[in-house]
Amino acid sequence: MNEHITAKRHTHTKQRTTTKRHTVTDSPYGPLTLVAEDGVLCGLYMSDQRHRPPEETFGDPDDTPFTEAKEQLEAYFAGDLKTFTLELRLNGTPFQRGVWEQLRAIPYGETRSYGQLADALGNPGASRAVGLANGRNPVGIIVPCHRVIGAGGGLTGYGGGLARKQRLLDFERGAGLF
């Protein structure tokens, strides 16, 4: 008697689970909500920021993953830090991530136009798309979307408000915090 044993093949799909945590820290520009995904900074949001995700997506409150981010932000606001060196998790489309990397390349105290960023990306006709990606930057200040201006040198859109954008630019140009 032949017995056939059939082994079922089980395939386990490993789902990636992420743990989000957040904290709120004070700044000269109002409270900043820092969000980490698996211990890596993925969000910095101002209290009245446009495109701010809902609070319930920020995870549980926990200061633990934010020590370095808070230290670097304090040094920045004191005028002692010009370049952030934090590990970031920038969640977005490939185009958005490309724009955000270009933002990180803008030197402290300098500005670039949306057109200049589009040129740097090799897509000179993409100024509007650059603007949309800039507006969706999940890690404001650290990824300096405030350093992007209009073609004529004027201030244009900023998720944190134009007054805050002007204050950040003035601060970086040596005018102080207020």
GROMACS .gro file of C-alpha atoms in nm:
model
  178
    1MET     CA    1   0.000   0.000   0.000
    2ASN     CA    2   0.141   0.326  -0.109
    3GLU     CA    3   0.080   0.621   0.106
    4HIS     CA    4   0.115   0.959  -0.042
    5ILE     CA    5   0.195   1.229   0.197
    6THR     CA    6   0.131   1.569   0.058
    7ALA     CA    7   0.304   1.848   0.233
    8LYS     CA    8   0.133   2.178   0.197
    9ARG     CA    9   0.359   2.454   0.110
   10HIS     CA   10   0.321   2.743   0.344
   11THR     CA   11   0.445   3.073   0.230
   12HIS     CA   12   0.473   3.333   0.494
   13THR     CA   13   0.453   3.684   0.376
   14LYS     CA   14   0.651   3.893   0.613
   15GLN     CA   15   0.466   4.216   0.666
   16ARG     CA   16   0.670   4.512   0.767
   17THR     CA   17   0.537   4.667   1.080
   18THR     CA   18   0.652   5.004   1.191
   19THR     CA   19   0.643   5.162   1.528
   20LYS     CA   20   0.578   5.533   1.536
   21ARG     CA   21   0.652   5.760   1.828
   22HIS     CA   22   0.626   6.134   1.870
   23THR     CA   23   0.714   6.418   2.100
   24VAL     CA   24   0.650   6.790   2.105
   25THR     CA   25   0.936   7.031   2.164
   26ASP     CA   26   0.938   7.407   2.199
   27SER     CA   27   1.112   7.630   1.948
   28PRO     CA   28   1.134   8.002   1.877
   29TYR     CA   29   0.880   7.933   1.600
   30GLY     CA   30   0.627   7.760   1.820
   31PRO     CA   31   0.584   7.397   1.920
   32LEU     CA   32   0.733   7.139   1.686
   33THR     CA   33   0.600   6.784   1.670
   34LEU     CA   34   0.875   6.533   1.598
   35VAL     CA   35   0.773   6.191   1.464
   36ALA     CA   36   0.995   5.882   1.438
   37GLU     CA   37   0.931   5.559   1.257
   38ASP     CA   38   1.126   5.267   1.403
   39GLY     CA   39   1.346   5.519   1.586
   40VAL     CA   40   1.430   5.724   1.273
   41LEU     CA   41   1.303   6.079   1.235
   42CYS     CA   42   1.036   6.093   0.964
   43GLY     CA   43   0.842   6.406   1.056
   44LEU     CA   44   0.881   6.755   1.195
   45TYR     CA   45   0.557   6.950   1.191
   46MET     CA   46   0.462   7.297   1.306
   47SER     CA   47   0.140   7.345   1.498
   48ASP     CA   48  -0.054   7.514   1.220
   49GLN     CA   49   0.125   7.362   0.924
   50ARG     CA   50  -0.053   7.294   0.598
   51HIS     CA   51  -0.043   6.924   0.502
   52ARG     CA   52   0.015   6.824   0.865
   53PRO     CA   53  -0.089   6.461   0.906
   54PRO     CA   54  -0.359   6.380   1.163
   55GLU     CA   55  -0.233   6.350   1.522
   56GLU     CA   56  -0.348   5.988   1.546
   57THR     CA   57  -0.089   5.890   1.283
   58PHE     CA   58   0.202   6.011   1.501
   59GLY     CA   59   0.210   5.710   1.734
   60ASP     CA   60   0.248   5.710   2.109
   61PRO     CA   61   0.422   5.992   2.293
   62ASP     CA   62   0.783   5.900   2.374
   63ASP     CA   63   1.090   6.127   2.402
   64THR     CA   64   1.338   5.840   2.362
   65PRO     CA   65   1.408   5.851   1.986
   66PHE     CA   66   1.442   6.229   1.973
   67THR     CA   67   1.743   6.317   2.190
   68GLU     CA   68   1.977   6.388   1.898
   69ALA     CA   69   1.710   6.571   1.696
   70LYS     CA   70   1.631   6.799   1.991
   71GLU     CA   71   2.000   6.868   2.052
   72GLN     CA   72   2.060   6.958   1.686
   73LEU     CA   73   1.749   7.177   1.673
   74GLU     CA   74   1.861   7.362   1.988
   75ALA     CA   75   2.206   7.416   1.835
   76TYR     CA   76   2.047   7.538   1.511
   77PHE     CA   77   1.823   7.787   1.692
   78ALA     CA   78   2.124   7.906   1.896
   79GLY     CA   79   2.304   7.979   1.568
   80ASP     CA   80   2.566   7.712   1.635
   81LEU     CA   81   2.458   7.451   1.378
   82LYS     CA   82   2.442   7.511   1.003
   83THR     CA   83   2.396   7.157   0.874
   84PHE     CA   84   2.182   6.885   1.029
   85THR     CA   85   2.337   6.537   1.037
   86LEU     CA   86   2.036   6.336   1.147
   87GLU     CA   87   1.933   6.008   0.992
   88LEU     CA   88   1.598   6.064   0.824
   89ARG     CA   89   1.329   5.845   0.678
   90LEU     CA   90   1.169   6.054   0.405
   91ASN     CA   91   0.853   5.876   0.297
   92GLY     CA   92   0.733   5.992  -0.044
   93THR     CA   93   0.744   5.928  -0.414
   94PRO     CA   94   1.082   5.900  -0.587
   95PHE     CA   95   1.031   6.249  -0.731
   96GLN     CA   96   0.946   6.396  -0.389
   97ARG     CA   97   1.250   6.231  -0.232
   98GLY     CA   98   1.465   6.376  -0.511
   99VAL     CA   99   1.331   6.724  -0.440
  100TRP     CA  100   1.388   6.681  -0.067
  101GLU     CA  101   1.747   6.573  -0.130
  102GLN     CA  102   1.797   6.887  -0.339
  103LEU     CA  103   1.658   7.092  -0.048
  104ARG     CA  104   1.917   6.939   0.184
  105ALA     CA  105   2.189   7.057  -0.056
  106ILE     CA  106   2.090   7.426  -0.027
  107PRO     CA  107   2.353   7.585   0.199
  108TYR     CA  108   2.254   7.757   0.522
  109GLY     CA  109   2.160   8.119   0.464
  110GLU     CA  110   2.113   8.075   0.088
  111THR     CA  111   1.805   8.030  -0.127
  112ARG     CA  112   1.714   7.861  -0.452
  113SER     CA  113   1.416   7.907  -0.680
  114TYR     CA  114   1.176   7.631  -0.773
  115GLY     CA  115   1.313   7.654  -1.127
  116GLN     CA  116   1.670   7.609  -1.008
  117LEU     CA  117   1.567   7.296  -0.820
  118ALA     CA  118   1.385   7.164  -1.127
  119ASP     CA  119   1.701   7.226  -1.333
  120ALA     CA  120   1.913   7.046  -1.072
  121LEU     CA  121   1.679   6.749  -1.101
  122GLY     CA  122   1.728   6.747  -1.479
  123ASN     CA  123   1.368   6.844  -1.540
  124PRO     CA  124   1.357   7.219  -1.617
  125GLY     CA  125   0.982   7.221  -1.682
  126ALA     CA  126   0.896   7.080  -1.340
  127SER     CA  127   0.888   7.399  -1.131
  128ARG     CA  128   0.527   7.344  -1.026
  129ALA     CA  129   0.589   6.980  -0.940
  130VAL     CA  130   0.892   7.087  -0.737
  131GLY     CA  131   0.667   7.334  -0.554
  132LEU     CA  132   0.413   7.064  -0.476
  133ALA     CA  133   0.684   6.827  -0.348
  134ASN     CA  134   0.837   7.110  -0.147
  135GLY     CA  135   0.500   7.172   0.018
  136ARG     CA  136   0.477   6.805   0.119
  137ASN     CA  137   0.818   6.801   0.287
  138PRO     CA  138   0.763   6.591   0.602
  139VAL     CA  139   1.066   6.721   0.792
  140GLY     CA  140   1.053   7.099   0.782
  141ILE     CA  141   1.348   7.310   0.901
  142ILE     CA  142   1.583   7.008   0.898
  143VAL     CA  143   1.502   6.956   0.529
  144PRO     CA  144   1.505   7.331   0.459
  145CYS     CA  145   1.205   7.392   0.235
  146HIS     CA  146   1.200   7.748   0.372
  147ARG     CA  147   1.506   7.819   0.154
  148VAL     CA  148   1.302   7.795  -0.168
  149ILE     CA  149   1.175   8.120  -0.320
  150GLY     CA  150   0.999   8.233  -0.635
  151ALA     CA  151   1.179   8.302  -0.962
  152GLY     CA  152   1.173   8.677  -0.896
  153GLY     CA  153   1.321   8.637  -0.549
  154GLY     CA  154   0.993   8.680  -0.363
  155LEU     CA  155   0.850   8.457  -0.096
  156THR     CA  156   0.600   8.204  -0.219
  157GLY     CA  157   0.410   7.931  -0.036
  158TYR     CA  158   0.530   7.778   0.285
  159GLY     CA  159   0.343   7.517   0.485
  160GLY     CA  160   0.431   7.696   0.807
  161GLY     CA  161   0.316   8.035   0.677
  162LEU     CA  162   0.503   8.310   0.494
  163ALA     CA  163   0.576   8.508   0.811
  164ARG     CA  164   0.751   8.206   0.963
  165LYS     CA  165   0.939   8.146   0.637
  166GLN     CA  166   1.063   8.506   0.637
  167ARG     CA  167   1.172   8.476   1.000
  168LEU     CA  168   1.369   8.158   0.926
  169LEU     CA  169   1.540   8.317   0.625
  170ASP     CA  170   1.621   8.634   0.822
  171PHE     CA  171   1.757   8.423   1.108
  172GLU     CA  172   1.986   8.228   0.875
  173ARG     CA  173   2.108   8.553   0.721
  174GLY     CA  174   2.217   8.675   1.062
  175ALA     CA  175   1.921   8.889   1.164
  176GLY     CA  176   1.859   8.689   1.484
  177LEU     CA  177   1.550   8.498   1.584
  178PHE     CA  178   1.316   8.796   1.616
   0.00000   0.00000   0.00000
